[in-house]
Amino acid sequence: MIGAVLATLIIFGIGALLITAALSPLETLSWWAGWTEEEIADEAPDADRNTSERISSSDCYVVYLSGIASISGRFLIPREKAFIKSLKTEMPGAVIIDDVFPYSPAGLPLLAAPRFFDRLWRRIQKFKLEGRGTMLSILINLRNVFQVMISADHRYGPMYNRGAALVIEDALLRAGYQRDTAAPIVIIGYSGGAQIALGAATYLKAQLMAPIDIISIGGVMASEPGLDFVRQLHHLYGDKDTIQKMGAIMFPERWKVMGHSEWNTAQHEGRIHLHQLDQMLHAGARGYFGLPKVNGVSNNQRTLKKVVSILSTTAGSAQNSLQSS
């Protein structure tokens, strides 16, 4: 019985995926046209969710954008939850925001109604929580990959990235960010989240006039105009992670021969920093957030240590700026 249900869902899921691929730009266009504003308001996180973290000043504000397995800003996989929990402990002076869903220009989670196929995504989520349905979970990944490609697209990207920036800005303001303080903002983007972080940077800079840094964890990124508005981009990559290499291959403007692209210009200016993490894959137990320990240290802890080191430098620079002003 369960097998028949799974087979039916897989067939339905493939059909849904093909339709989603064809209609991917329409979600961005419908948001741009203002057709989804009411839905966004209905699905927005509670305004008081981050009340405990609201402060008048902070070393920095950190926004975490999950990878392509994300189904909602309110649900992180256990490995990511462990990482965020440790990050909050290690960086008590920073405000950590982890409830942004980056794979929709409106921040509308896949579980929200009245989305097309929201029942399918809910069923897949149920299977994931029960530890089943790995093949079905791939449908979520592929659906979100299409959104990453929209973000990187020169035609639809500006619209999508404008929406993503508004979602991030709203999350920052709910967390107590004050526009007039120009406190530094760090966006941590895992996998496809790094591309959306770059895409949103242009509009965030214009709205908040604050220094913006990006930490890419295995990020698949294009050469984005947003790089011109990013102070520093730190790219953490595992030497066994072949997925993050796809960005350097898929997007020609990242090729070295494209010397005047945003990516290569930022590299020449010393604003892109590469950090290799040995023996790490893209995901899973041996990925960046893996919990099994090798020689007493997990990949989760190793990634955390590198991220904390970068954030500490950012926070220190902010404090020095305040003292000198």
PDB file of N, CA, C and O in Angstrom, residues 19 37 58 60 66 72 87 95 110 126-127 135-136 147 157 168 196 199 228 230 232 236 241 261 263 294 308:
ATOM      1  N   ILE A  19       5.987  20.979 -14.689  1.00  0.00           N
ATOM      2  CA  ILE A  19       5.158  22.190 -14.745  1.00  0.00           C
ATOM      3  C   ILE A  19       5.833  23.322 -13.984  1.00  0.00           C
ATOM      4  O   ILE A  19       5.851  24.476 -14.429  1.00  0.00           O
ATOM      5  N   GLU A  37       0.659  39.728  -2.981  1.00  0.00           N
ATOM      6  CA  GLU A  37       0.910  40.511  -1.776  1.00  0.00           C
ATOM      7  C   GLU A  37       0.073  40.039  -0.588  1.00  0.00           C
ATOM      8  O   GLU A  37       0.557  39.952   0.529  1.00  0.00           O
ATOM      9  N   SER A  58      24.326  46.084  17.824  1.00  0.00           N
ATOM     10  CA  SER A  58      24.862  44.740  17.717  1.00  0.00           C
ATOM     11  C   SER A  58      26.204  44.784  17.023  1.00  0.00           C
ATOM     12  O   SER A  58      26.497  45.706  16.255  1.00  0.00           O
ATOM     13  N   CYS A  60      27.065  42.714  14.764  1.00  0.00           N
ATOM     14  CA  CYS A  60      26.638  42.570  13.373  1.00  0.00           C
ATOM     15  C   CYS A  60      25.333  41.790  13.338  1.00  0.00           C
ATOM     16  O   CYS A  60      24.944  41.159  14.324  1.00  0.00           O
ATOM     17  N   SER A  66      19.281  29.018   3.874  1.00  0.00           N
ATOM     18  CA  SER A  66      19.494  27.579   3.784  1.00  0.00           C
ATOM     19  C   SER A  66      19.723  27.132   2.342  1.00  0.00           C
ATOM     20  O   SER A  66      19.559  27.907   1.386  1.00  0.00           O
ATOM     21  N   SER A  72      10.901  25.639   3.893  1.00  0.00           N
ATOM     22  CA  SER A  72      10.316  26.770   4.604  1.00  0.00           C
ATOM     23  C   SER A  72      11.384  27.375   5.493  1.00  0.00           C
ATOM     24  O   SER A  72      12.277  26.661   5.976  1.00  0.00           O
ATOM     25  N   LEU A  87      26.356  28.613  16.554  1.00  0.00           N
ATOM     26  CA  LEU A  87      26.749  29.948  16.094  1.00  0.00           C
ATOM     27  C   LEU A  87      26.227  31.021  17.052  1.00  0.00           C
ATOM     28  O   LEU A  87      26.947  31.981  17.369  1.00  0.00           O
ATOM     29  N   VAL A  95      23.223  39.331  16.138  1.00  0.00           N
ATOM     30  CA  VAL A  95      21.830  38.910  15.985  1.00  0.00           C
ATOM     31  C   VAL A  95      21.786  37.911  14.829  1.00  0.00           C
ATOM     32  O   VAL A  95      22.167  38.230  13.703  1.00  0.00           O
ATOM     33  N   LEU A 110       7.112  26.667   0.678  1.00  0.00           N
ATOM     34  CA  LEU A 110       6.416  25.684  -0.153  1.00  0.00           C
ATOM     35  C   LEU A 110       5.201  25.110   0.559  1.00  0.00           C
ATOM     36  O   LEU A 110       4.278  24.626  -0.093  1.00  0.00           O
ATOM     37  N   LYS A 126       6.196  15.500   5.271  1.00  0.00           N
ATOM     38  CA  LYS A 126       5.806  14.479   6.244  1.00  0.00           C
ATOM     39  C   LYS A 126       6.707  13.257   6.119  1.00  0.00           C
ATOM     40  O   LYS A 126       7.178  12.716   7.129  1.00  0.00           O
ATOM     41  N   PHE A 127       6.966  12.836   4.881  1.00  0.00           N
ATOM     42  CA  PHE A 127       7.847  11.691   4.669  1.00  0.00           C
ATOM     43  C   PHE A 127       9.259  11.987   5.165  1.00  0.00           C
ATOM     44  O   PHE A 127       9.931  11.124   5.730  1.00  0.00           O
ATOM     45  N   MET A 135      13.742   9.808  -2.503  1.00  0.00           N
ATOM     46  CA  MET A 135      13.580  10.140  -3.920  1.00  0.00           C
ATOM     47  C   MET A 135      12.633  11.333  -4.085  1.00  0.00           C
ATOM     48  O   MET A 135      12.843  12.183  -4.941  1.00  0.00           O
ATOM     49  N   LEU A 136      11.601  11.368  -3.259  1.00  0.00           N
ATOM     50  CA  LEU A 136      10.674  12.481  -3.342  1.00  0.00           C
ATOM     51  C   LEU A 136      11.330  13.788  -2.917  1.00  0.00           C
ATOM     52  O   LEU A 136      11.016  14.852  -3.435  1.00  0.00           O
ATOM     53  N   GLN A 147      14.692  28.027  -8.993  1.00  0.00           N
ATOM     54  CA  GLN A 147      14.629  29.379  -8.449  1.00  0.00           C
ATOM     55  C   GLN A 147      16.015  30.022  -8.383  1.00  0.00           C
ATOM     56  O   GLN A 147      16.163  31.224  -8.603  1.00  0.00           O
ATOM     57  N   GLY A 157      16.285  37.788 -13.111  1.00  0.00           N
ATOM     58  CA  GLY A 157      17.043  37.935 -11.874  1.00  0.00           C
ATOM     59  C   GLY A 157      16.806  39.231 -11.133  1.00  0.00           C
ATOM     60  O   GLY A 157      16.592  39.215  -9.911  1.00  0.00           O
ATOM     61  N   ILE A 168      14.597  39.730   3.047  1.00  0.00           N
ATOM     62  CA  ILE A 168      15.717  39.801   3.994  1.00  0.00           C
ATOM     63  C   ILE A 168      15.641  41.081   4.820  1.00  0.00           C
ATOM     64  O   ILE A 168      15.849  41.071   6.039  1.00  0.00           O
ATOM     65  N   ILE A 196      21.499  33.632  -4.097  1.00  0.00           N
ATOM     66  CA  ILE A 196      20.421  34.566  -3.779  1.00  0.00           C
ATOM     67  C   ILE A 196      20.926  35.685  -2.876  1.00  0.00           C
ATOM     68  O   ILE A 196      20.493  36.839  -2.983  1.00  0.00           O
ATOM     69  N   GLY A 199      22.569  38.060  -5.250  1.00  0.00           N
ATOM     70  CA  GLY A 199      21.574  38.776  -6.038  1.00  0.00           C
ATOM     71  C   GLY A 199      20.870  39.860  -5.245  1.00  0.00           C
ATOM     72  O   GLY A 199      20.563  40.938  -5.768  1.00  0.00           O
ATOM     73  N   ASP A 228      29.384  44.080  -6.826  1.00  0.00           N
ATOM     74  CA  ASP A 228      29.870  45.460  -6.772  1.00  0.00           C
ATOM     75  C   ASP A 228      29.459  46.160  -5.479  1.00  0.00           C
ATOM     76  O   ASP A 228      30.019  47.206  -5.138  1.00  0.00           O
ATOM     77  N   VAL A 230      29.101  44.357  -2.475  1.00  0.00           N
ATOM     78  CA  VAL A 230      29.519  43.518  -1.358  1.00  0.00           C
ATOM     79  C   VAL A 230      30.921  43.914  -0.937  1.00  0.00           C
ATOM     80  O   VAL A 230      31.824  44.010  -1.774  1.00  0.00           O
ATOM     81  N   GLN A 232      32.978  42.184   1.263  1.00  0.00           N
ATOM     82  CA  GLN A 232      33.819  40.993   1.224  1.00  0.00           C
ATOM     83  C   GLN A 232      32.937  39.773   0.954  1.00  0.00           C
ATOM     84  O   GLN A 232      31.837  39.670   1.502  1.00  0.00           O
ATOM     85  N   LEU A 236      33.595  29.395   1.352  1.00  0.00           N
ATOM     86  CA  LEU A 236      34.083  28.177   1.987  1.00  0.00           C
ATOM     87  C   LEU A 236      33.719  27.004   1.090  1.00  0.00           C
ATOM     88  O   LEU A 236      32.551  26.850   0.713  1.00  0.00           O
ATOM     89  N   ASP A 241      33.883  18.590  -2.636  1.00  0.00           N
ATOM     90  CA  ASP A 241      32.575  19.103  -3.041  1.00  0.00           C
ATOM     91  C   ASP A 241      32.600  19.469  -4.515  1.00  0.00           C
ATOM     92  O   ASP A 241      33.126  20.514  -4.904  1.00  0.00           O
ATOM     93  N   SER A 261      34.395  40.919 -15.768  1.00  0.00           N
ATOM     94  CA  SER A 261      33.138  40.560 -15.123  1.00  0.00           C
ATOM     95  C   SER A 261      33.166  40.976 -13.655  1.00  0.00           C
ATOM     96  O   SER A 261      34.231  41.253 -13.089  1.00  0.00           O
ATOM     97  N   TRP A 263      32.686  39.174 -11.069  1.00  0.00           N
ATOM     98  CA  TRP A 263      33.412  38.195 -10.269  1.00  0.00           C
ATOM     99  C   TRP A 263      34.914  38.436 -10.343  1.00  0.00           C
ATOM    100  O   TRP A 263      35.600  38.527  -9.319  1.00  0.00           O
ATOM    101  N   VAL A 294      35.437  12.986  13.412  1.00  0.00           N
ATOM    102  CA  VAL A 294      36.660  12.343  12.959  1.00  0.00           C
ATOM    103  C   VAL A 294      37.799  12.957  13.757  1.00  0.00           C
ATOM    104  O   VAL A 294      37.979  14.188  13.739  1.00  0.00           O
ATOM    105  N   VAL A 308      32.894  31.533  12.433  1.00  0.00           N
ATOM    106  CA  VAL A 308      33.057  32.390  13.616  1.00  0.00           C
ATOM    107  C   VAL A 308      34.287  33.271  13.469  1.00  0.00           C
ATOM    108  O   VAL A 308      34.275  34.459  13.838  1.00  0.00           O
TER     109      VAL A 308
END
